[in-house]
Amino acid sequence: MIERRDFSSWISGLPTEPGHYPGRALGLPRSGPGSIARPGRRVIALCVDWAACLLISSAFFHGDSLVTLGIFAVEQILLVGTVGYGLGHRLMGLKVIRLGGGAAGFSAAVLRTVLLCFVIPAVVFDVDQRGLHDKAAKTVLVRM
Protein backbone atom coordinates (compact mmCIF):
# COMPACT_ATOMS: atom_id res chain seq x y z
CA MET A 1 0.00 0.00 0.00
CA ILE A 2 1.24 3.48 -0.85
CA GLU A 3 1.47 5.87 2.07
CA ARG A 4 -0.06 9.30 1.47
CA ARG A 5 2.21 12.26 2.21
CA ASP A 6 0.78 15.72 2.35
CA PHE A 7 2.62 18.89 1.41
CA SER A 8 3.87 19.65 4.91
CA SER A 9 5.47 16.23 5.33
CA TRP A 10 8.33 16.94 2.91
CA ILE A 11 8.63 20.74 2.90
CA SER A 12 10.26 20.79 6.33
CA GLY A 13 13.15 18.62 5.09
CA LEU A 14 14.54 15.31 6.16
CA PRO A 15 13.78 14.12 9.68
CA THR A 16 16.71 14.31 12.06
CA GLU A 17 17.35 12.81 15.44
CA PRO A 18 17.63 14.95 18.57
CA GLY A 19 21.06 16.54 18.89
CA HIS A 20 21.70 16.50 15.16
CA TYR A 21 23.77 19.29 13.66
CA PRO A 22 25.28 19.66 10.17
CA GLY A 23 28.44 17.58 10.00
CA ARG A 24 27.76 15.30 12.96
CA ALA A 25 27.36 12.23 10.75
CA LEU A 26 30.66 13.14 9.10
CA GLY A 27 32.49 13.34 12.43
CA LEU A 28 32.89 17.12 12.27
CA PRO A 29 32.50 19.48 15.23
CA ARG A 30 29.32 21.52 15.76
CA SER A 31 31.11 24.87 15.48
CA GLY A 32 34.52 26.46 15.12
CA PRO A 33 37.41 25.25 12.97
CA GLY A 34 36.59 22.10 11.03
CA SER A 35 32.83 22.57 11.28
CA ILE A 36 30.54 22.67 8.24
CA ALA A 37 30.53 26.04 6.48
CA ARG A 38 27.11 27.64 6.86
CA PRO A 39 25.10 28.96 3.89
CA GLY A 40 25.70 32.66 4.62
CA ARG A 41 29.48 32.32 4.39
CA ARG A 42 29.15 30.15 1.29
CA VAL A 43 27.00 32.69 -0.54
CA ILE A 44 29.31 35.57 0.33
CA ALA A 45 32.35 33.54 -0.81
CA LEU A 46 30.61 32.74 -4.09
CA CYS A 47 29.74 36.42 -4.62
CA VAL A 48 33.36 37.45 -3.99
CA ASP A 49 34.64 34.84 -6.47
CA TRP A 50 32.05 35.77 -9.09
CA ALA A 51 32.77 39.50 -8.69
CA ALA A 52 36.51 38.93 -9.16
CA CYS A 53 35.90 36.79 -12.25
CA LEU A 54 33.46 39.36 -13.63
CA LEU A 55 36.06 42.12 -13.18
CA ILE A 56 38.63 40.11 -15.14
CA SER A 57 36.06 39.24 -17.80
CA SER A 58 34.95 42.88 -18.10
CA ALA A 59 38.51 44.17 -18.33
CA PHE A 60 39.66 41.75 -21.02
CA PHE A 61 36.61 40.14 -22.65
CA HIS A 62 33.84 42.78 -22.54
CA GLY A 63 32.07 40.94 -19.71
CA ASP A 64 31.06 37.93 -21.82
CA SER A 65 29.06 35.63 -19.53
CA LEU A 66 30.57 32.38 -20.81
CA VAL A 67 34.06 33.78 -20.40
CA THR A 68 33.17 34.84 -16.85
CA LEU A 69 31.98 31.29 -16.12
CA GLY A 70 35.17 29.91 -17.65
CA ILE A 71 37.35 32.18 -15.54
CA PHE A 72 35.38 31.11 -12.46
CA ALA A 73 35.89 27.44 -13.34
CA VAL A 74 39.63 27.86 -13.89
CA GLU A 75 39.96 29.78 -10.60
CA GLN A 76 38.09 27.09 -8.67
CA ILE A 77 39.95 24.18 -10.25
CA LEU A 78 43.40 25.71 -9.80
CA LEU A 79 42.96 27.16 -6.33
CA VAL A 80 40.77 24.47 -4.74
CA GLY A 81 42.88 21.77 -6.38
CA THR A 82 46.15 23.19 -5.04
CA VAL A 83 45.54 25.12 -1.81
CA GLY A 84 41.98 24.02 -0.98
CA TYR A 85 40.18 27.33 -1.33
CA GLY A 86 39.22 29.98 -3.84
CA LEU A 87 39.57 33.71 -3.20
CA GLY A 88 36.09 33.97 -1.67
CA HIS A 89 36.61 30.88 0.47
CA ARG A 90 39.85 32.33 1.84
CA LEU A 91 38.29 35.70 2.66
CA MET A 92 35.42 33.95 4.48
CA GLY A 93 37.70 31.51 6.32
CA LEU A 94 36.54 28.39 4.47
CA LYS A 95 38.36 25.41 2.99
CA VAL A 96 37.42 22.45 0.80
CA ILE A 97 38.70 19.14 2.17
CA ARG A 98 38.19 15.46 1.37
CA LEU A 99 35.94 13.48 3.66
CA GLY A 100 38.12 12.23 6.49
CA GLY A 101 40.51 15.17 6.14
CA GLY A 102 43.25 16.04 3.72
CA ALA A 103 43.47 18.20 0.66
CA ALA A 104 40.70 18.03 -1.92
CA GLY A 105 43.13 17.36 -4.75
CA PHE A 106 42.96 18.20 -8.42
CA SER A 107 40.53 15.48 -9.58
CA ALA A 108 38.01 16.32 -6.86
CA ALA A 109 38.37 20.02 -7.67
CA VAL A 110 37.62 19.37 -11.35
CA LEU A 111 34.52 17.28 -10.65
CA ARG A 112 33.29 19.67 -7.95
CA THR A 113 33.77 22.71 -10.19
CA VAL A 114 32.10 21.22 -13.27
CA LEU A 115 29.03 20.38 -11.19
CA LEU A 116 29.15 23.76 -9.42
CA CYS A 117 29.02 25.50 -12.81
CA PHE A 118 25.69 23.77 -13.49
CA VAL A 119 24.33 25.53 -10.32
CA ILE A 120 21.61 22.96 -9.46
CA PRO A 121 24.00 20.51 -7.73
CA ALA A 122 25.15 23.34 -5.47
CA VAL A 123 21.67 24.32 -4.30
CA VAL A 124 20.42 20.78 -3.67
CA PHE A 125 21.93 19.67 -0.39
CA ASP A 126 21.50 17.13 2.39
CA VAL A 127 21.00 17.47 6.17
CA ASP A 128 24.76 17.97 6.55
CA GLN A 129 24.52 20.97 4.19
CA ARG A 130 26.67 19.29 1.55
CA GLY A 131 25.65 20.07 -2.01
CA LEU A 132 25.46 17.37 -4.65
CA HIS A 133 28.71 18.72 -6.11
CA ASP A 134 30.51 18.08 -2.81
CA LYS A 135 28.89 14.67 -2.37
CA ALA A 136 29.98 13.58 -5.87
CA ALA A 137 33.54 14.81 -5.29
CA LYS A 138 33.63 13.32 -1.76
CA THR A 139 34.53 16.72 -0.35
CA VAL A 140 33.15 19.03 2.31
CA LEU A 141 33.42 22.80 2.79
CA VAL A 142 34.53 23.58 6.35
CA ARG A 143 35.55 26.56 8.43
CA MET A 144 39.30 27.10 8.85
Tab-separated table of C-alpha atoms in Angstrom:
chain	number	residue	atom	x	y	z
A	1	MET	CA	0.000	0.000	0.000
A	2	ILE	CA	1.242	3.482	-0.849
A	3	GLU	CA	1.466	5.869	2.068
A	4	ARG	CA	-0.062	9.305	1.471
A	5	ARG	CA	2.209	12.256	2.210
A	6	ASP	CA	0.777	15.716	2.346
A	7	PHE	CA	2.624	18.888	1.408
A	8	SER	CA	3.873	19.653	4.913
A	9	SER	CA	5.472	16.235	5.326
A	10	TRP	CA	8.328	16.935	2.915
A	11	ILE	CA	8.626	20.735	2.898
A	12	SER	CA	10.261	20.787	6.333
A	13	GLY	CA	13.147	18.624	5.086
A	14	LEU	CA	14.537	15.312	6.164
A	15	PRO	CA	13.780	14.119	9.677
A	16	THR	CA	16.710	14.315	12.065
A	17	GLU	CA	17.349	12.805	15.438
A	18	PRO	CA	17.628	14.954	18.566
A	19	GLY	CA	21.057	16.542	18.891
A	20	HIS	CA	21.699	16.501	15.156
A	21	TYR	CA	23.774	19.287	13.660
A	22	PRO	CA	25.279	19.664	10.175
A	23	GLY	CA	28.438	17.577	9.997
A	24	ARG	CA	27.756	15.303	12.958
A	25	ALA	CA	27.359	12.228	10.746
A	26	LEU	CA	30.664	13.140	9.097
A	27	GLY	CA	32.491	13.344	12.427
A	28	LEU	CA	32.888	17.118	12.269
A	29	PRO	CA	32.503	19.484	15.229
A	30	ARG	CA	29.321	21.516	15.764
A	31	SER	CA	31.110	24.874	15.478
A	32	GLY	CA	34.522	26.457	15.121
A	33	PRO	CA	37.414	25.253	12.966
A	34	GLY	CA	36.590	22.103	11.031
A	35	SER	CA	32.826	22.571	11.277
A	36	ILE	CA	30.542	22.666	8.239
A	37	ALA	CA	30.527	26.039	6.481
A	38	ARG	CA	27.110	27.638	6.862
A	39	PRO	CA	25.096	28.957	3.891
A	40	GLY	CA	25.697	32.660	4.621
A	41	ARG	CA	29.478	32.324	4.394
A	42	ARG	CA	29.149	30.154	1.294
A	43	VAL	CA	26.997	32.691	-0.537
A	44	ILE	CA	29.314	35.575	0.330
A	45	ALA	CA	32.352	33.536	-0.810
A	46	LEU	CA	30.611	32.736	-4.088
A	47	CYS	CA	29.742	36.418	-4.623
A	48	VAL	CA	33.364	37.446	-3.990
A	49	ASP	CA	34.638	34.837	-6.470
A	50	TRP	CA	32.053	35.768	-9.085
A	51	ALA	CA	32.768	39.499	-8.691
A	52	ALA	CA	36.514	38.934	-9.159
A	53	CYS	CA	35.901	36.790	-12.251
A	54	LEU	CA	33.465	39.364	-13.633
A	55	LEU	CA	36.056	42.118	-13.177
A	56	ILE	CA	38.625	40.114	-15.142
A	57	SER	CA	36.056	39.243	-17.802
A	58	SER	CA	34.950	42.877	-18.102
A	59	ALA	CA	38.508	44.172	-18.327
A	60	PHE	CA	39.664	41.748	-21.019
A	61	PHE	CA	36.606	40.138	-22.651
A	62	HIS	CA	33.843	42.784	-22.536
A	63	GLY	CA	32.066	40.938	-19.709
A	64	ASP	CA	31.065	37.932	-21.820
A	65	SER	CA	29.055	35.628	-19.530
A	66	LEU	CA	30.573	32.382	-20.808
A	67	VAL	CA	34.059	33.785	-20.400
A	68	THR	CA	33.166	34.842	-16.851
A	69	LEU	CA	31.980	31.295	-16.119
A	70	GLY	CA	35.168	29.906	-17.652
A	71	ILE	CA	37.355	32.184	-15.536
A	72	PHE	CA	35.377	31.113	-12.462
A	73	ALA	CA	35.888	27.440	-13.344
A	74	VAL	CA	39.629	27.865	-13.888
A	75	GLU	CA	39.957	29.781	-10.599
A	76	GLN	CA	38.087	27.092	-8.673
A	77	ILE	CA	39.948	24.175	-10.252
A	78	LEU	CA	43.401	25.705	-9.804
A	79	LEU	CA	42.960	27.155	-6.327
A	80	VAL	CA	40.766	24.468	-4.738
A	81	GLY	CA	42.881	21.770	-6.382
A	82	THR	CA	46.151	23.192	-5.037
A	83	VAL	CA	45.535	25.124	-1.808
A	84	GLY	CA	41.980	24.019	-0.977
A	85	TYR	CA	40.176	27.328	-1.330
A	86	GLY	CA	39.220	29.975	-3.837
A	87	LEU	CA	39.572	33.710	-3.200
A	88	GLY	CA	36.087	33.971	-1.665
A	89	HIS	CA	36.610	30.882	0.468
A	90	ARG	CA	39.850	32.334	1.838
A	91	LEU	CA	38.289	35.697	2.659
A	92	MET	CA	35.418	33.953	4.475
A	93	GLY	CA	37.699	31.509	6.323
A	94	LEU	CA	36.536	28.386	4.471
A	95	LYS	CA	38.365	25.409	2.995
A	96	VAL	CA	37.419	22.450	0.798
A	97	ILE	CA	38.695	19.136	2.173
A	98	ARG	CA	38.192	15.463	1.374
A	99	LEU	CA	35.944	13.481	3.665
A	100	GLY	CA	38.118	12.225	6.489
A	101	GLY	CA	40.511	15.167	6.143
A	102	GLY	CA	43.252	16.043	3.723
A	103	ALA	CA	43.471	18.204	0.661
A	104	ALA	CA	40.701	18.027	-1.920
A	105	GLY	CA	43.125	17.363	-4.753
A	106	PHE	CA	42.957	18.201	-8.418
A	107	SER	CA	40.533	15.484	-9.579
A	108	ALA	CA	38.007	16.315	-6.860
A	109	ALA	CA	38.372	20.022	-7.675
A	110	VAL	CA	37.625	19.373	-11.351
A	111	LEU	CA	34.518	17.279	-10.652
A	112	ARG	CA	33.289	19.669	-7.945
A	113	THR	CA	33.773	22.713	-10.191
A	114	VAL	CA	32.103	21.218	-13.266
A	115	LEU	CA	29.027	20.380	-11.189
A	116	LEU	CA	29.152	23.760	-9.420
A	117	CYS	CA	29.019	25.498	-12.814
A	118	PHE	CA	25.693	23.768	-13.488
A	119	VAL	CA	24.328	25.530	-10.317
A	120	ILE	CA	21.615	22.962	-9.455
A	121	PRO	CA	23.997	20.506	-7.728
A	122	ALA	CA	25.149	23.338	-5.469
A	123	VAL	CA	21.670	24.321	-4.300
A	124	VAL	CA	20.423	20.785	-3.669
A	125	PHE	CA	21.930	19.672	-0.389
A	126	ASP	CA	21.500	17.134	2.394
A	127	VAL	CA	20.999	17.471	6.166
A	128	ASP	CA	24.761	17.966	6.553
A	129	GLN	CA	24.519	20.974	4.191
A	130	ARG	CA	26.674	19.294	1.547
A	131	GLY	CA	25.647	20.071	-2.008
A	132	LEU	CA	25.456	17.373	-4.648
A	133	HIS	CA	28.714	18.725	-6.109
A	134	ASP	CA	30.506	18.078	-2.807
A	135	LYS	CA	28.886	14.671	-2.375
A	136	ALA	CA	29.976	13.580	-5.870
A	137	ALA	CA	33.539	14.813	-5.293
A	138	LYS	CA	33.629	13.320	-1.763
A	139	THR	CA	34.528	16.725	-0.350
A	140	VAL	CA	33.151	19.026	2.310
A	141	LEU	CA	33.425	22.800	2.789
A	142	VAL	CA	34.535	23.577	6.345
A	143	ARG	CA	35.551	26.557	8.425
A	144	MET	CA	39.301	27.099	8.854
